[in-house]
PDB file of C-alpha atoms in Angstrom:
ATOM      1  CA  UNK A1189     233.459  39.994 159.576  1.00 77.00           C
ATOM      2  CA  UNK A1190     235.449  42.131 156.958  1.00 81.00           C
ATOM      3  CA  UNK A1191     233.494  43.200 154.004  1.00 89.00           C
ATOM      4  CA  UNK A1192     234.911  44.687 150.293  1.00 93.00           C
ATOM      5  CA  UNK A1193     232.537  46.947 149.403  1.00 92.00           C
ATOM      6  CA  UNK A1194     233.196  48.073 145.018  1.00 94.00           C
ATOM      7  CA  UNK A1195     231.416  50.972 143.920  1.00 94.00           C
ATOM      8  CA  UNK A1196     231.611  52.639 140.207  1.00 96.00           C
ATOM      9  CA  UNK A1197     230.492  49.770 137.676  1.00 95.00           C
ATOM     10  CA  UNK A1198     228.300  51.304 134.712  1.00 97.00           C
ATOM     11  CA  UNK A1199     227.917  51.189 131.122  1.00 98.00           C
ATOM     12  CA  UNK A1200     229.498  52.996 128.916  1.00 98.00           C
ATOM     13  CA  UNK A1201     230.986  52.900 124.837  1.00 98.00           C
ATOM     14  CA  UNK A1202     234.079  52.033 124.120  1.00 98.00           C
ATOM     15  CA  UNK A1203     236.879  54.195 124.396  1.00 98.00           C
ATOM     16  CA  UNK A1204     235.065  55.314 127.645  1.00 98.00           C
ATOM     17  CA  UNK A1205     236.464  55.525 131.478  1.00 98.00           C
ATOM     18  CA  UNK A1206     235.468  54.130 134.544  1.00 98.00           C
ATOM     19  CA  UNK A1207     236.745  54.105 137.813  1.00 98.00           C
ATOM     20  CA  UNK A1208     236.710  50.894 140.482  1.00 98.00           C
ATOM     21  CA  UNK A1209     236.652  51.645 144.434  1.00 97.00           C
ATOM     22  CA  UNK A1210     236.512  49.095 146.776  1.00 96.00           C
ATOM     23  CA  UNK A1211     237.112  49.807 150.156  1.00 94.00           C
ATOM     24  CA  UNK A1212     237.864  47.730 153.373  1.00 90.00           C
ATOM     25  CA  UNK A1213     235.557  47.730 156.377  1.00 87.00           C
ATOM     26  CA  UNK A1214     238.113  47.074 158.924  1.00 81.00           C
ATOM     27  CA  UNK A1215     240.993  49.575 158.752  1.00 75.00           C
ATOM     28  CA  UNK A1216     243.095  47.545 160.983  1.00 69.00           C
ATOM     29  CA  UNK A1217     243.198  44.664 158.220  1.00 77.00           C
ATOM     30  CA  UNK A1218     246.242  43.419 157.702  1.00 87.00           C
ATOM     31  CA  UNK A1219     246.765  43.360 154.176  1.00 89.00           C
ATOM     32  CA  UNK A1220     249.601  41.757 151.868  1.00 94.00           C
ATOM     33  CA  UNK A1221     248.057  43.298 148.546  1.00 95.00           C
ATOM     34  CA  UNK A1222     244.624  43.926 146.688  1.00 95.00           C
ATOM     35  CA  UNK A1223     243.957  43.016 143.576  1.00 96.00           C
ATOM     36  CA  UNK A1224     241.124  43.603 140.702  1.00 98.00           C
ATOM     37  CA  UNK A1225     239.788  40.419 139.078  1.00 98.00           C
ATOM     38  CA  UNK A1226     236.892  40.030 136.389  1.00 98.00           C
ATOM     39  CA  UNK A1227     235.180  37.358 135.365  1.00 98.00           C
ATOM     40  CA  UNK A1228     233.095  37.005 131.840  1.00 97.00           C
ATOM     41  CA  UNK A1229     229.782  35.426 130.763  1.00 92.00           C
ATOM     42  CA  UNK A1230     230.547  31.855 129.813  1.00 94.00           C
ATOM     43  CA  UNK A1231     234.625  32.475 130.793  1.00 97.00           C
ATOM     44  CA  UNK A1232     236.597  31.911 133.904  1.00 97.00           C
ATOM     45  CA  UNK A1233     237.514  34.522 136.569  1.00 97.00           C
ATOM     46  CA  UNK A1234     240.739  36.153 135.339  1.00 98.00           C
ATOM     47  CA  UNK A1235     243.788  38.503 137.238  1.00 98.00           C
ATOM     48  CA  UNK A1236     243.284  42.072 135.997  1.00 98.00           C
ATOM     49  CA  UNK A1237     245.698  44.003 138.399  1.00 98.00           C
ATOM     50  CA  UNK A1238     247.282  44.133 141.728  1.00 98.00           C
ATOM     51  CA  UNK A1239     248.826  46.220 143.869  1.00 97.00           C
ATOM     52  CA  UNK A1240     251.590  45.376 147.290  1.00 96.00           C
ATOM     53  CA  UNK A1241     249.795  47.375 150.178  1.00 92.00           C
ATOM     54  CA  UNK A1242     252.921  47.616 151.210  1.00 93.00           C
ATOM     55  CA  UNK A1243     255.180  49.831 148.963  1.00 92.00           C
ATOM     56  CA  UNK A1244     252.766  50.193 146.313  1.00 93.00           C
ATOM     57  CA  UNK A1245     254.276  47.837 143.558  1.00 97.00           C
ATOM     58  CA  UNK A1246     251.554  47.096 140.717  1.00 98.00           C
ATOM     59  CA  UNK A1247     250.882  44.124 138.443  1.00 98.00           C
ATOM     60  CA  UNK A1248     248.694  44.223 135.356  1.00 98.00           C
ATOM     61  CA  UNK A1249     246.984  41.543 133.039  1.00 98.00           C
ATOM     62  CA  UNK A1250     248.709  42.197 129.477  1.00 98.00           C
ATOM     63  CA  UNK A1251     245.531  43.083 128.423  1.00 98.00           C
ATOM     64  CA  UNK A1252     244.899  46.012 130.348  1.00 98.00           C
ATOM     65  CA  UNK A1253     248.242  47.627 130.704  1.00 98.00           C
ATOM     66  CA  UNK A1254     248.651  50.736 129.193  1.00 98.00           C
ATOM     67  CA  UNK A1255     244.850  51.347 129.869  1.00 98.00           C
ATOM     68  CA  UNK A1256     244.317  50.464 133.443  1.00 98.00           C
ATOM     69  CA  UNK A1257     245.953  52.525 136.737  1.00 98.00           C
ATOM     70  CA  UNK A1258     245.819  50.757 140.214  1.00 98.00           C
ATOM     71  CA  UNK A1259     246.293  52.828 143.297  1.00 97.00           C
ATOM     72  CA  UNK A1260     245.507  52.828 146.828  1.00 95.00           C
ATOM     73  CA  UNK A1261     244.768  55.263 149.661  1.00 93.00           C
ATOM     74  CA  UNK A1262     246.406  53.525 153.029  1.00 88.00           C
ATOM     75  CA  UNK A1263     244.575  55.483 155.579  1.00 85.00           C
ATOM     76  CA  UNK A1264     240.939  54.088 154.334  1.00 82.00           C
ATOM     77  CA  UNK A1265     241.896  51.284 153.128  1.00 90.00           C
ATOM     78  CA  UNK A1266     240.856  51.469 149.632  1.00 94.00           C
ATOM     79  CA  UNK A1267     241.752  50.312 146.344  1.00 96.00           C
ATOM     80  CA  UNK A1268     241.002  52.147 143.079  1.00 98.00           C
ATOM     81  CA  UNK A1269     241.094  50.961 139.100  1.00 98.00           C
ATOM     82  CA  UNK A1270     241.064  53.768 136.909  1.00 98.00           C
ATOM     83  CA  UNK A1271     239.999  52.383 133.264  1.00 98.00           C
ATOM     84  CA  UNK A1272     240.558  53.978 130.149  1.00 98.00           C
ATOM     85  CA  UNK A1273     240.194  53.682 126.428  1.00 98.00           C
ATOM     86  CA  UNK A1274     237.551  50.486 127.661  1.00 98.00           C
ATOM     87  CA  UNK A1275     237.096  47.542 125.055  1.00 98.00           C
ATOM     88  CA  UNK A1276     233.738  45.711 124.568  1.00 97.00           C
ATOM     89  CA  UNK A1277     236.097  42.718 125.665  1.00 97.00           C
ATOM     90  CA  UNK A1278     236.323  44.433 128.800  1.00 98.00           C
ATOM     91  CA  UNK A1279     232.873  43.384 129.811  1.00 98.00           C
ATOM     92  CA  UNK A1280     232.626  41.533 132.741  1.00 98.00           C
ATOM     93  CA  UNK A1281     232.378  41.886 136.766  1.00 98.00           C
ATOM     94  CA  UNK A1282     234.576  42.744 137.907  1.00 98.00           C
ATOM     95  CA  UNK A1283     235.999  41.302 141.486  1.00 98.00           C
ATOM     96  CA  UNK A1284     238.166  43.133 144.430  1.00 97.00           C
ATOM     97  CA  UNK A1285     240.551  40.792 147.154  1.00 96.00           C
ATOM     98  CA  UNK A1286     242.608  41.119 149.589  1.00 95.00           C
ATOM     99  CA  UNK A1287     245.110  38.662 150.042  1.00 95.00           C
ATOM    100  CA  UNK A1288     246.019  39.192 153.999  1.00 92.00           C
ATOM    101  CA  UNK A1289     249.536  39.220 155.715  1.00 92.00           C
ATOM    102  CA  UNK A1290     249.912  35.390 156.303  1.00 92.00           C
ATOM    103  CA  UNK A1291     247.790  34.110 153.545  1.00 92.00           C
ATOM    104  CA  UNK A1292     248.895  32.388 150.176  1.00 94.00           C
ATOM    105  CA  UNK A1293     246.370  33.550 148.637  1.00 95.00           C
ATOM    106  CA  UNK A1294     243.346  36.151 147.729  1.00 95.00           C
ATOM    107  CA  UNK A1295     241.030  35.236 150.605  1.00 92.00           C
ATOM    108  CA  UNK A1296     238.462  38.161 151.439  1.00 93.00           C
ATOM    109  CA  UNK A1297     236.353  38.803 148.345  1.00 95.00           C
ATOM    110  CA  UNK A1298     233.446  41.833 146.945  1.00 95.00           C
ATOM    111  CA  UNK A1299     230.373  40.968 146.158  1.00 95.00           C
ATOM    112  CA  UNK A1300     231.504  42.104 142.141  1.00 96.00           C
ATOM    113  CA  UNK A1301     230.261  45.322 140.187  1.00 97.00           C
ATOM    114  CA  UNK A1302     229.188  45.017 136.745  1.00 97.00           C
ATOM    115  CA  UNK A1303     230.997  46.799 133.902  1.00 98.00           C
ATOM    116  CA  UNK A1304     229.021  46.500 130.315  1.00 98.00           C
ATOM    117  CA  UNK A1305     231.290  48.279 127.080  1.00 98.00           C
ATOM    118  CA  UNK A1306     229.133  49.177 124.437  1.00 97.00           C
ATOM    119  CA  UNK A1307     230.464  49.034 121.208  1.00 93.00           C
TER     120      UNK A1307
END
């Protein structure tokens, strides 16, 4: 069974940075793409970032370009979301996936990490 494990939630005020891992337990995965998604108190689970395993090409959520990095380190596998400048609207936990070579969609998820922006 392949797990996600996230690391690197926290609290901290806005204009603050943080930094997402999540890393794959199988290195022999085969993976289409990872992504970042976060999901709010009372709101539904929304696309934050994503990033083709594969040549590297990124997506972002409007509201986090500019302030959000995606990257990826092949040999591990791991993804990473760098955030900066954080908004108190940025609260939420926040999800990794892998959608796998194959699959139409996202279907090996974390467990979630919390990130709290304190205004």
């Amino acid at each position: 069974q392949v797990q996600l494990v996230e690391s690197g939630g926290g609290l901290v005020q806005a204009g603050g940075s943080l930094r997402l891992s999540c890393t794959a337990s199988r290195r022999t995965l085969s993976m289409y793409a990872m992504g970042w998604f976060r999901q709010a108190p009372g709101k539904e689970r929304e696309f934050v970032s994503s990033i083709r395993w594969s040549g590297g090409s990124t997506v972002y959520a409007d509201s986090v370009k500019g302030r959000f990095t995606i990257s990826r380190e092949i040999r591990n596998p791991t993804v990473y979301l760098q955030m900066n400048n954080l908004k108190p609207e940025d609260t939420a936990v926040y999800y990794c996936a892998v959608q796998r070579v194959g699959a139409n969609d996202y279907d090996l998820w974390g467990q979630g990490t919390q990130v709290t922006v304190s205004s």
